[in-house]
Amino acid sequence: MIQSRSTTVIALSFRESVVFAGDGQVTVNNAVMKHGAMKIRKLEGGKVLVGFAGSAADGLSLFERFEQKLQSYSSQLGRAAVELAKEWRTDRALRRLEAMMIVGDHKSLYLLTGVGDVIEPD
């Protein structure tokens, strides 16, 4: 079976600023199939950045769900992150998604995983 995956996304938060970067690579086994994948998106008019690593289709599904959570919780980044992690952990279909997300704004940065982790770095 061919296993496809996407790779590196990083974020840096410093003095009420946040920056995300991604390598843009999509690989199948050991071959790089694409160099310009968009793994980082802007939400809320550019105030929130979201990036993913893992399966591209799964990452895009998570982008959509996170955007819905942001709208549901009035752009409260932390609350939206926790609610997405809870849904991701408990929903049968979402549990199978193979991706990780990093979300941030000028105040906060969070790493979200499918096992329910919501990690805010020091």
mmCIF file of N, CA and C in Angstrom:
data_model
loop_
_atom_site.group_PDB
_atom_site.id
_atom_site.type_symbol
_atom_site.label_atom_id
_atom_site.label_comp_id
_atom_site.label_asym_id
_atom_site.label_seq_id
_atom_site.Cartn_x
_atom_site.Cartn_y
_atom_site.Cartn_z
ATOM 1 N N MET A 1 0.841 -1.187 0.000
ATOM 2 C CA MET A 1 0.000 0.000 0.000
ATOM 3 C C MET A 1 0.883 1.246 0.000
ATOM 4 N N ILE A 2 0.574 2.200 -0.858
ATOM 5 C CA ILE A 2 1.321 3.452 -0.906
ATOM 6 C C ILE A 2 0.831 4.350 0.218
ATOM 7 N N GLN A 3 1.766 4.838 0.993
ATOM 8 C CA GLN A 3 1.428 5.736 2.088
ATOM 9 C C GLN A 3 1.845 7.152 1.701
ATOM 10 N N SER A 4 0.889 8.066 1.690
ATOM 11 C CA SER A 4 1.231 9.453 1.386
ATOM 12 C C SER A 4 1.202 10.261 2.669
ATOM 13 N N ARG A 5 2.017 11.315 2.689
ATOM 14 C CA ARG A 5 2.049 12.154 3.879
ATOM 15 C C ARG A 5 2.575 13.534 3.499
ATOM 16 N N SER A 6 2.319 14.455 4.376
ATOM 17 C CA SER A 6 2.883 15.797 4.250
ATOM 18 C C SER A 6 3.796 15.997 5.439
ATOM 19 N N THR A 7 4.676 17.002 5.384
ATOM 20 C CA THR A 7 5.679 17.108 6.438
ATOM 21 C C THR A 7 5.672 18.453 7.145
ATOM 22 N N THR A 8 6.788 19.002 7.397
ATOM 23 C CA THR A 8 7.076 20.042 8.377
ATOM 24 C C THR A 8 6.253 21.325 8.296
ATOM 25 N N VAL A 9 5.706 21.708 9.448
ATOM 26 C CA VAL A 9 5.130 23.029 9.681
ATOM 27 C C VAL A 9 5.629 23.469 11.051
ATOM 28 N N ILE A 10 6.130 24.700 11.129
ATOM 29 C CA ILE A 10 6.607 25.216 12.414
ATOM 30 C C ILE A 10 5.968 26.578 12.675
ATOM 31 N N ALA A 11 5.977 26.972 13.948
ATOM 32 C CA ALA A 11 5.433 28.280 14.328
ATOM 33 C C ALA A 11 6.320 28.886 15.397
ATOM 34 N N LEU A 12 6.397 30.204 15.385
ATOM 35 C CA LEU A 12 7.173 30.940 16.378
ATOM 36 C C LEU A 12 6.322 32.094 16.877
ATOM 37 N N SER A 13 6.236 32.200 18.197
ATOM 38 C CA SER A 13 5.505 33.290 18.829
ATOM 39 C C SER A 13 6.503 34.118 19.631
ATOM 40 N N PHE A 14 6.482 35.452 19.405
ATOM 41 C CA PHE A 14 7.431 36.317 20.089
ATOM 42 C C PHE A 14 6.863 37.729 20.165
ATOM 43 N N ARG A 15 6.803 38.281 21.368
ATOM 44 C CA ARG A 15 6.348 39.665 21.585
ATOM 45 C C ARG A 15 5.046 39.991 20.856
ATOM 46 N N GLU A 16 4.039 39.229 21.129
ATOM 47 C CA GLU A 16 2.706 39.425 20.555
ATOM 48 C C GLU A 16 2.678 39.370 19.031
ATOM 49 N N SER A 17 3.562 38.564 18.467
ATOM 50 C CA SER A 17 3.554 38.277 17.033
ATOM 51 C C SER A 17 3.678 36.772 16.861
ATOM 52 N N VAL A 18 3.184 36.282 15.757
ATOM 53 C CA VAL A 18 3.314 34.862 15.462
ATOM 54 C C VAL A 18 3.649 34.713 13.979
ATOM 55 N N VAL A 19 4.502 33.756 13.683
ATOM 56 C CA VAL A 19 4.854 33.465 12.295
ATOM 57 C C VAL A 19 4.829 31.945 12.109
ATOM 58 N N PHE A 20 4.307 31.508 10.983
ATOM 59 C CA PHE A 20 4.263 30.094 10.632
ATOM 60 C C PHE A 20 5.106 29.893 9.377
ATOM 61 N N ALA A 21 5.696 28.720 9.240
ATOM 62 C CA ALA A 21 6.441 28.356 8.033
ATOM 63 C C ALA A 21 6.224 26.874 7.754
ATOM 64 N N GLY A 22 6.211 26.518 6.493
ATOM 65 C CA GLY A 22 6.054 25.120 6.105
ATOM 66 C C GLY A 22 6.920 24.811 4.906
ATOM 67 N N ASP A 23 7.331 23.560 4.799
ATOM 68 C CA ASP A 23 8.205 23.181 3.688
ATOM 69 C C ASP A 23 7.438 22.971 2.387
ATOM 70 N N GLY A 24 6.134 22.804 2.448
ATOM 71 C CA GLY A 24 5.335 22.665 1.241
ATOM 72 C C GLY A 24 5.469 21.335 0.534
ATOM 73 N N GLN A 25 6.180 20.390 1.123
ATOM 74 C CA GLN A 25 6.392 19.111 0.445
ATOM 75 C C GLN A 25 5.300 18.101 0.770
ATOM 76 N N VAL A 26 4.917 17.360 -0.253
ATOM 77 C CA VAL A 26 4.050 16.199 -0.097
ATOM 78 C C VAL A 26 4.840 15.023 -0.641
ATOM 79 N N THR A 27 4.949 13.976 0.152
ATOM 80 C CA THR A 27 5.732 12.819 -0.264
ATOM 81 C C THR A 27 4.861 11.576 -0.360
ATOM 82 N N VAL A 28 5.258 10.681 -1.244
ATOM 83 C CA VAL A 28 4.681 9.345 -1.340
ATOM 84 C C VAL A 28 5.856 8.402 -1.200
ATOM 85 N N ASN A 29 5.820 7.628 -0.121
ATOM 86 C CA ASN A 29 6.965 6.815 0.270
ATOM 87 C C ASN A 29 8.183 7.736 0.399
ATOM 88 N N ASN A 30 9.229 7.538 -0.388
ATOM 89 C CA ASN A 30 10.415 8.384 -0.273
ATOM 90 C C ASN A 30 10.518 9.451 -1.360
ATOM 91 N N ALA A 31 9.525 9.537 -2.225
ATOM 92 C CA ALA A 31 9.574 10.490 -3.338
ATOM 93 C C ALA A 31 8.770 11.750 -3.020
ATOM 94 N N VAL A 32 9.371 12.899 -3.273
ATOM 95 C CA VAL A 32 8.666 14.171 -3.118
ATOM 96 C C VAL A 32 7.813 14.370 -4.369
ATOM 97 N N MET A 33 6.501 14.432 -4.181
ATOM 98 C CA MET A 33 5.572 14.545 -5.303
ATOM 99 C C MET A 33 5.160 15.986 -5.581
ATOM 100 N N LYS A 34 5.252 16.833 -4.569
ATOM 101 C CA LYS A 34 4.823 18.221 -4.716
ATOM 102 C C LYS A 34 5.655 19.084 -3.794
ATOM 103 N N HIS A 35 6.061 20.247 -4.273
ATOM 104 C CA HIS A 35 6.886 21.154 -3.478
ATOM 105 C C HIS A 35 6.124 22.375 -2.984
ATOM 106 N N GLY A 36 4.944 22.632 -3.511
ATOM 107 C CA GLY A 36 4.248 23.869 -3.169
ATOM 108 C C GLY A 36 2.906 23.686 -2.496
ATOM 109 N N ALA A 37 2.770 22.660 -1.669
ATOM 110 C CA ALA A 37 1.502 22.434 -0.967
ATOM 111 C C ALA A 37 1.239 23.562 0.026
ATOM 112 N N MET A 38 -0.002 23.991 0.112
ATOM 113 C CA MET A 38 -0.395 25.064 1.025
ATOM 114 C C MET A 38 -0.823 24.453 2.358
ATOM 115 N N LYS A 39 0.110 24.319 3.271
ATOM 116 C CA LYS A 39 -0.163 23.712 4.572
ATOM 117 C C LYS A 39 -0.490 24.741 5.636
ATOM 118 N N ILE A 40 -0.435 26.010 5.270
ATOM 119 C CA ILE A 40 -0.716 27.086 6.217
ATOM 120 C C ILE A 40 -1.804 27.966 5.614
ATOM 121 N N ARG A 41 -2.804 28.274 6.432
ATOM 122 C CA ARG A 41 -3.910 29.115 5.984
ATOM 123 C C ARG A 41 -4.152 30.241 6.979
ATOM 124 N N LYS A 42 -4.732 31.312 6.480
ATOM 125 C CA LYS A 42 -5.144 32.435 7.327
ATOM 126 C C LYS A 42 -6.650 32.343 7.535
ATOM 127 N N LEU A 43 -7.085 32.567 8.765
ATOM 128 C CA LEU A 43 -8.502 32.612 9.095
ATOM 129 C C LEU A 43 -8.793 33.932 9.800
ATOM 130 N N GLU A 44 -10.058 34.223 9.951
ATOM 131 C CA GLU A 44 -10.481 35.430 10.668
ATOM 132 C C GLU A 44 -9.824 36.688 10.099
ATOM 133 N N GLY A 45 -9.816 36.813 8.788
ATOM 134 C CA GLY A 45 -9.238 37.993 8.158
ATOM 135 C C GLY A 45 -7.741 38.125 8.359
ATOM 136 N N GLY A 46 -7.050 37.000 8.504
ATOM 137 C CA GLY A 46 -5.599 37.010 8.677
ATOM 138 C C GLY A 46 -5.144 37.115 10.116
ATOM 139 N N LYS A 47 -6.075 37.165 11.063
ATOM 140 C CA LYS A 47 -5.714 37.287 12.479
ATOM 141 C C LYS A 47 -5.311 35.955 13.101
ATOM 142 N N VAL A 48 -5.745 34.851 12.498
ATOM 143 C CA VAL A 48 -5.435 33.509 13.001
ATOM 144 C C VAL A 48 -4.724 32.737 11.900
ATOM 145 N N LEU A 49 -3.625 32.064 12.261
ATOM 146 C CA LEU A 49 -2.909 31.196 11.327
ATOM 147 C C LEU A 49 -3.116 29.755 11.747
ATOM 148 N N VAL A 50 -3.275 28.884 10.755
ATOM 149 C CA VAL A 50 -3.487 27.463 11.004
ATOM 150 C C VAL A 50 -2.594 26.688 10.046
ATOM 151 N N GLY A 51 -1.864 25.703 10.572
ATOM 152 C CA GLY A 51 -1.024 24.856 9.743
ATOM 153 C C GLY A 51 -1.241 23.402 10.095
ATOM 154 N N PHE A 52 -0.946 22.518 9.161
ATOM 155 C CA PHE A 52 -1.096 21.091 9.452
ATOM 156 C C PHE A 52 0.092 20.307 8.929
ATOM 157 N N ALA A 53 0.305 19.166 9.553
ATOM 158 C CA ALA A 53 1.266 18.169 9.082
ATOM 159 C C ALA A 53 0.522 16.847 9.068
ATOM 160 N N GLY A 54 0.776 16.042 8.069
ATOM 161 C CA GLY A 54 0.102 14.755 7.950
ATOM 162 C C GLY A 54 -0.601 14.668 6.616
ATOM 163 N N SER A 55 -1.616 13.838 6.552
ATOM 164 C CA SER A 55 -2.370 13.633 5.325
ATOM 165 C C SER A 55 -3.025 14.934 4.867
ATOM 166 N N ALA A 56 -2.868 15.257 3.595
ATOM 167 C CA ALA A 56 -3.395 16.522 3.068
ATOM 168 C C ALA A 56 -4.914 16.589 3.174
ATOM 169 N N ALA A 57 -5.605 15.554 2.767
ATOM 170 C CA ALA A 57 -7.070 15.565 2.830
ATOM 171 C C ALA A 57 -7.550 15.702 4.270
ATOM 172 N N ASP A 58 -6.884 15.018 5.181
ATOM 173 C CA ASP A 58 -7.257 15.098 6.592
ATOM 174 C C ASP A 58 -6.989 16.494 7.143
ATOM 175 N N GLY A 59 -5.871 17.072 6.768
ATOM 176 C CA GLY A 59 -5.546 18.421 7.212
ATOM 177 C C GLY A 59 -6.562 19.443 6.723
ATOM 178 N N LEU A 60 -6.991 19.310 5.480
ATOM 179 C CA LEU A 60 -7.985 20.238 4.933
ATOM 180 C C LEU A 60 -9.330 20.082 5.633
ATOM 181 N N SER A 61 -9.699 18.860 5.970
ATOM 182 C CA SER A 61 -10.931 18.633 6.740
ATOM 183 C C SER A 61 -10.850 19.311 8.094
ATOM 184 N N LEU A 62 -9.689 19.222 8.721
ATOM 185 C CA LEU A 62 -9.508 19.850 10.032
ATOM 186 C C LEU A 62 -9.532 21.371 9.932
ATOM 187 N N PHE A 63 -8.976 21.940 8.860
ATOM 188 C CA PHE A 63 -9.057 23.390 8.640
ATOM 189 C C PHE A 63 -10.518 23.843 8.679
ATOM 190 N N GLU A 64 -11.354 23.133 7.915
ATOM 191 C CA GLU A 64 -12.767 23.503 7.827
ATOM 192 C C GLU A 64 -13.446 23.414 9.185
ATOM 193 N N ARG A 65 -13.189 22.345 9.902
ATOM 194 C CA ARG A 65 -13.810 22.182 11.225
ATOM 195 C C ARG A 65 -13.315 23.235 12.204
ATOM 196 N N PHE A 66 -12.030 23.554 12.145
ATOM 197 C CA PHE A 66 -11.510 24.560 13.060
ATOM 198 C C PHE A 66 -12.117 25.931 12.751
ATOM 199 N N GLU A 67 -12.271 26.237 11.482
ATOM 200 C CA GLU A 67 -12.884 27.515 11.113
ATOM 201 C C GLU A 67 -14.311 27.600 11.654
ATOM 202 N N GLN A 68 -15.055 26.497 11.583
ATOM 203 C CA GLN A 68 -16.409 26.461 12.141
ATOM 204 C C GLN A 68 -16.389 26.684 13.651
ATOM 205 N N LYS A 69 -15.420 26.072 14.324
ATOM 206 C CA LYS A 69 -15.312 26.245 15.783
ATOM 207 C C LYS A 69 -14.986 27.698 16.130
ATOM 208 N N LEU A 70 -14.099 28.323 15.374
ATOM 209 C CA LEU A 70 -13.778 29.735 15.616
ATOM 210 C C LEU A 70 -15.025 30.607 15.486
ATOM 211 N N GLN A 71 -15.828 30.329 14.481
ATOM 212 C CA GLN A 71 -17.050 31.102 14.294
ATOM 213 C C GLN A 71 -18.046 30.829 15.413
ATOM 214 N N SER A 72 -18.152 29.580 15.831
ATOM 215 C CA SER A 72 -19.088 29.208 16.901
ATOM 216 C C SER A 72 -18.721 29.831 18.240
ATOM 217 N N TYR A 73 -17.434 30.012 18.484
ATOM 218 C CA TYR A 73 -16.972 30.517 19.779
ATOM 219 C C TYR A 73 -16.392 31.931 19.671
ATOM 220 N N SER A 74 -16.972 32.727 18.793
ATOM 221 C CA SER A 74 -16.653 34.158 18.669
ATOM 222 C C SER A 74 -15.157 34.446 18.611
ATOM 223 N N SER A 75 -14.450 33.692 17.795
ATOM 224 C CA SER A 75 -13.012 33.889 17.565
ATOM 225 C C SER A 75 -12.147 33.679 18.805
ATOM 226 N N GLN A 76 -12.654 32.956 19.814
ATOM 227 C CA GLN A 76 -11.861 32.616 20.997
ATOM 228 C C GLN A 76 -10.977 31.424 20.631
ATOM 229 N N LEU A 77 -9.723 31.694 20.343
ATOM 230 C CA LEU A 77 -8.811 30.684 19.822
ATOM 231 C C LEU A 77 -8.674 29.478 20.750
ATOM 232 N N GLY A 78 -8.431 29.714 22.027
ATOM 233 C CA GLY A 78 -8.261 28.616 22.979
ATOM 234 C C GLY A 78 -9.490 27.748 23.089
ATOM 235 N N ARG A 79 -10.642 28.362 23.183
ATOM 236 C CA ARG A 79 -11.893 27.612 23.292
ATOM 237 C C ARG A 79 -12.146 26.804 22.028
ATOM 238 N N ALA A 80 -11.924 27.411 20.866
ATOM 239 C CA ALA A 80 -12.112 26.705 19.599
ATOM 240 C C ALA A 80 -11.157 25.520 19.491
ATOM 241 N N ALA A 81 -9.911 25.687 19.950
ATOM 242 C CA ALA A 81 -8.924 24.604 19.909
ATOM 243 C C ALA A 81 -9.356 23.443 20.794
ATOM 244 N N VAL A 82 -9.804 23.744 22.003
ATOM 245 C CA VAL A 82 -10.241 22.693 22.932
ATOM 246 C C VAL A 82 -11.463 21.970 22.382
ATOM 247 N N GLU A 83 -12.412 22.706 21.863
ATOM 248 C CA GLU A 83 -13.630 22.085 21.335
ATOM 249 C C GLU A 83 -13.333 21.210 20.117
ATOM 250 N N LEU A 84 -12.428 21.646 19.242
ATOM 251 C CA LEU A 84 -12.052 20.805 18.106
ATOM 252 C C LEU A 84 -11.360 19.541 18.594
ATOM 253 N N ALA A 85 -10.460 19.666 19.554
ATOM 254 C CA ALA A 85 -9.752 18.492 20.080
ATOM 255 C C ALA A 85 -10.732 17.499 20.701
ATOM 256 N N LYS A 86 -11.729 17.992 21.419
ATOM 257 C CA LYS A 86 -12.733 17.107 22.020
ATOM 258 C C LYS A 86 -13.519 16.373 20.944
ATOM 259 N N GLU A 87 -13.935 17.103 19.917
ATOM 260 C CA GLU A 87 -14.684 16.483 18.825
ATOM 261 C C GLU A 87 -13.812 15.489 18.067
ATOM 262 N N TRP A 88 -12.572 15.862 17.812
ATOM 263 C CA TRP A 88 -11.620 15.021 17.085
ATOM 264 C C TRP A 88 -11.397 13.717 17.841
ATOM 265 N N ARG A 89 -11.324 13.794 19.139
ATOM 266 C CA ARG A 89 -11.064 12.621 19.985
ATOM 267 C C ARG A 89 -12.274 11.697 20.074
ATOM 268 N N THR A 90 -13.481 12.247 20.090
ATOM 269 C CA THR A 90 -14.669 11.433 20.359
ATOM 270 C C THR A 90 -15.426 10.989 19.115
ATOM 271 N N ASP A 91 -15.290 11.674 18.005
ATOM 272 C CA ASP A 91 -16.015 11.330 16.788
ATOM 273 C C ASP A 91 -15.333 10.160 16.076
ATOM 274 N N ARG A 92 -16.111 9.152 15.722
ATOM 275 C CA ARG A 92 -15.536 7.946 15.093
ATOM 276 C C ARG A 92 -14.792 8.241 13.795
ATOM 277 N N ALA A 93 -15.368 9.052 12.945
ATOM 278 C CA ALA A 93 -14.723 9.366 11.661
ATOM 279 C C ALA A 93 -13.496 10.247 11.866
ATOM 280 N N LEU A 94 -13.608 11.253 12.713
ATOM 281 C CA LEU A 94 -12.481 12.168 12.936
ATOM 282 C C LEU A 94 -11.294 11.472 13.588
ATOM 283 N N ARG A 95 -11.563 10.503 14.443
ATOM 284 C CA ARG A 95 -10.468 9.787 15.127
ATOM 285 C C ARG A 95 -9.500 9.154 14.147
ATOM 286 N N ARG A 96 -9.979 8.856 12.957
ATOM 287 C CA ARG A 96 -9.131 8.192 11.956
ATOM 288 C C ARG A 96 -8.273 9.173 11.153
ATOM 289 N N LEU A 97 -8.485 10.464 11.342
ATOM 290 C CA LEU A 97 -7.706 11.447 10.592
ATOM 291 C C LEU A 97 -6.245 11.406 11.022
ATOM 292 N N GLU A 98 -5.364 11.415 10.040
ATOM 293 C CA GLU A 98 -3.929 11.326 10.299
ATOM 294 C C GLU A 98 -3.270 12.667 10.001
ATOM 295 N N ALA A 99 -3.400 13.570 10.960
ATOM 296 C CA ALA A 99 -2.812 14.900 10.814
ATOM 297 C C ALA A 99 -2.651 15.514 12.200
ATOM 298 N N MET A 100 -1.837 16.537 12.264
ATOM 299 C CA MET A 100 -1.695 17.365 13.461
ATOM 300 C C MET A 100 -1.885 18.802 13.010
ATOM 301 N N MET A 101 -2.378 19.633 13.921
ATOM 302 C CA MET A 101 -2.589 21.042 13.587
ATOM 303 C C MET A 101 -1.858 21.930 14.565
ATOM 304 N N ILE A 102 -1.442 23.076 14.069
ATOM 305 C CA ILE A 102 -0.919 24.119 14.932
ATOM 306 C C ILE A 102 -1.716 25.373 14.585
ATOM 307 N N VAL A 103 -2.224 26.048 15.623
ATOM 308 C CA VAL A 103 -3.051 27.236 15.427
ATOM 309 C C VAL A 103 -2.499 28.360 16.292
ATOM 310 N N GLY A 104 -2.580 29.581 15.807
ATOM 311 C CA GLY A 104 -2.048 30.684 16.595
ATOM 312 C C GLY A 104 -2.569 32.039 16.164
ATOM 313 N N ASP A 105 -2.505 32.966 17.104
ATOM 314 C CA ASP A 105 -2.770 34.372 16.828
ATOM 315 C C ASP A 105 -1.714 35.191 17.563
ATOM 316 N N HIS A 106 -1.905 36.484 17.688
ATOM 317 C CA HIS A 106 -0.879 37.329 18.305
ATOM 318 C C HIS A 106 -0.706 37.075 19.802
ATOM 319 N N LYS A 107 -1.626 36.332 20.425
ATOM 320 C CA LYS A 107 -1.550 36.074 21.865
ATOM 321 C C LYS A 107 -1.222 34.630 22.221
ATOM 322 N N SER A 108 -1.693 33.681 21.422
ATOM 323 C CA SER A 108 -1.630 32.268 21.800
ATOM 324 C C SER A 108 -1.187 31.391 20.641
ATOM 325 N N LEU A 109 -0.670 30.228 21.012
ATOM 326 C CA LEU A 109 -0.232 29.226 20.051
ATOM 327 C C LEU A 109 -0.587 27.864 20.628
ATOM 328 N N TYR A 110 -1.188 26.972 19.814
ATOM 329 C CA TYR A 110 -1.604 25.657 20.285
ATOM 330 C C TYR A 110 -1.243 24.590 19.259
ATOM 331 N N LEU A 111 -0.849 23.424 19.759
ATOM 332 C CA LEU A 111 -0.660 22.226 18.949
ATOM 333 C C LEU A 111 -1.818 21.304 19.274
ATOM 334 N N LEU A 112 -2.523 20.813 18.247
ATOM 335 C CA LEU A 112 -3.657 19.916 18.438
ATOM 336 C C LEU A 112 -3.365 18.581 17.775
ATOM 337 N N THR A 113 -3.724 17.503 18.459
ATOM 338 C CA THR A 113 -3.540 16.165 17.902
ATOM 339 C C THR A 113 -4.832 15.373 18.015
ATOM 340 N N GLY A 114 -4.908 14.284 17.275
ATOM 341 C CA GLY A 114 -6.085 13.433 17.265
ATOM 342 C C GLY A 114 -6.300 12.619 18.517
ATOM 343 N N VAL A 115 -5.355 12.628 19.428
ATOM 344 C CA VAL A 115 -5.542 11.904 20.690
ATOM 345 C C VAL A 115 -6.066 12.830 21.780
ATOM 346 N N GLY A 116 -6.433 14.050 21.401
ATOM 347 C CA GLY A 116 -7.020 14.980 22.351
ATOM 348 C C GLY A 116 -6.064 15.981 22.952
ATOM 349 N N ASP A 117 -4.819 15.995 22.505
ATOM 350 C CA ASP A 117 -3.850 16.954 23.041
ATOM 351 C C ASP A 117 -4.153 18.362 22.544
ATOM 352 N N VAL A 118 -4.106 19.313 23.464
ATOM 353 C CA VAL A 118 -4.112 20.740 23.146
ATOM 354 C C VAL A 118 -2.947 21.300 23.944
ATOM 355 N N ILE A 119 -1.826 21.499 23.268
ATOM 356 C CA ILE A 119 -0.593 21.892 23.953
ATOM 357 C C ILE A 119 -0.301 23.356 23.645
ATOM 358 N N GLU A 120 -0.176 24.146 24.707
ATOM 359 C CA GLU A 120 0.214 25.546 24.572
ATOM 360 C C GLU A 120 1.651 25.661 25.053
ATOM 361 N N PRO A 121 2.591 26.017 24.173
ATOM 362 C CA PRO A 121 3.996 26.079 24.588
ATOM 363 C C PRO A 121 4.242 27.188 25.605
ATOM 364 N N ASP A 122 5.336 27.035 26.356
ATOM 365 C CA ASP A 122 5.725 28.058 27.341
ATOM 366 C C ASP A 122 6.163 29.324 26.652
#
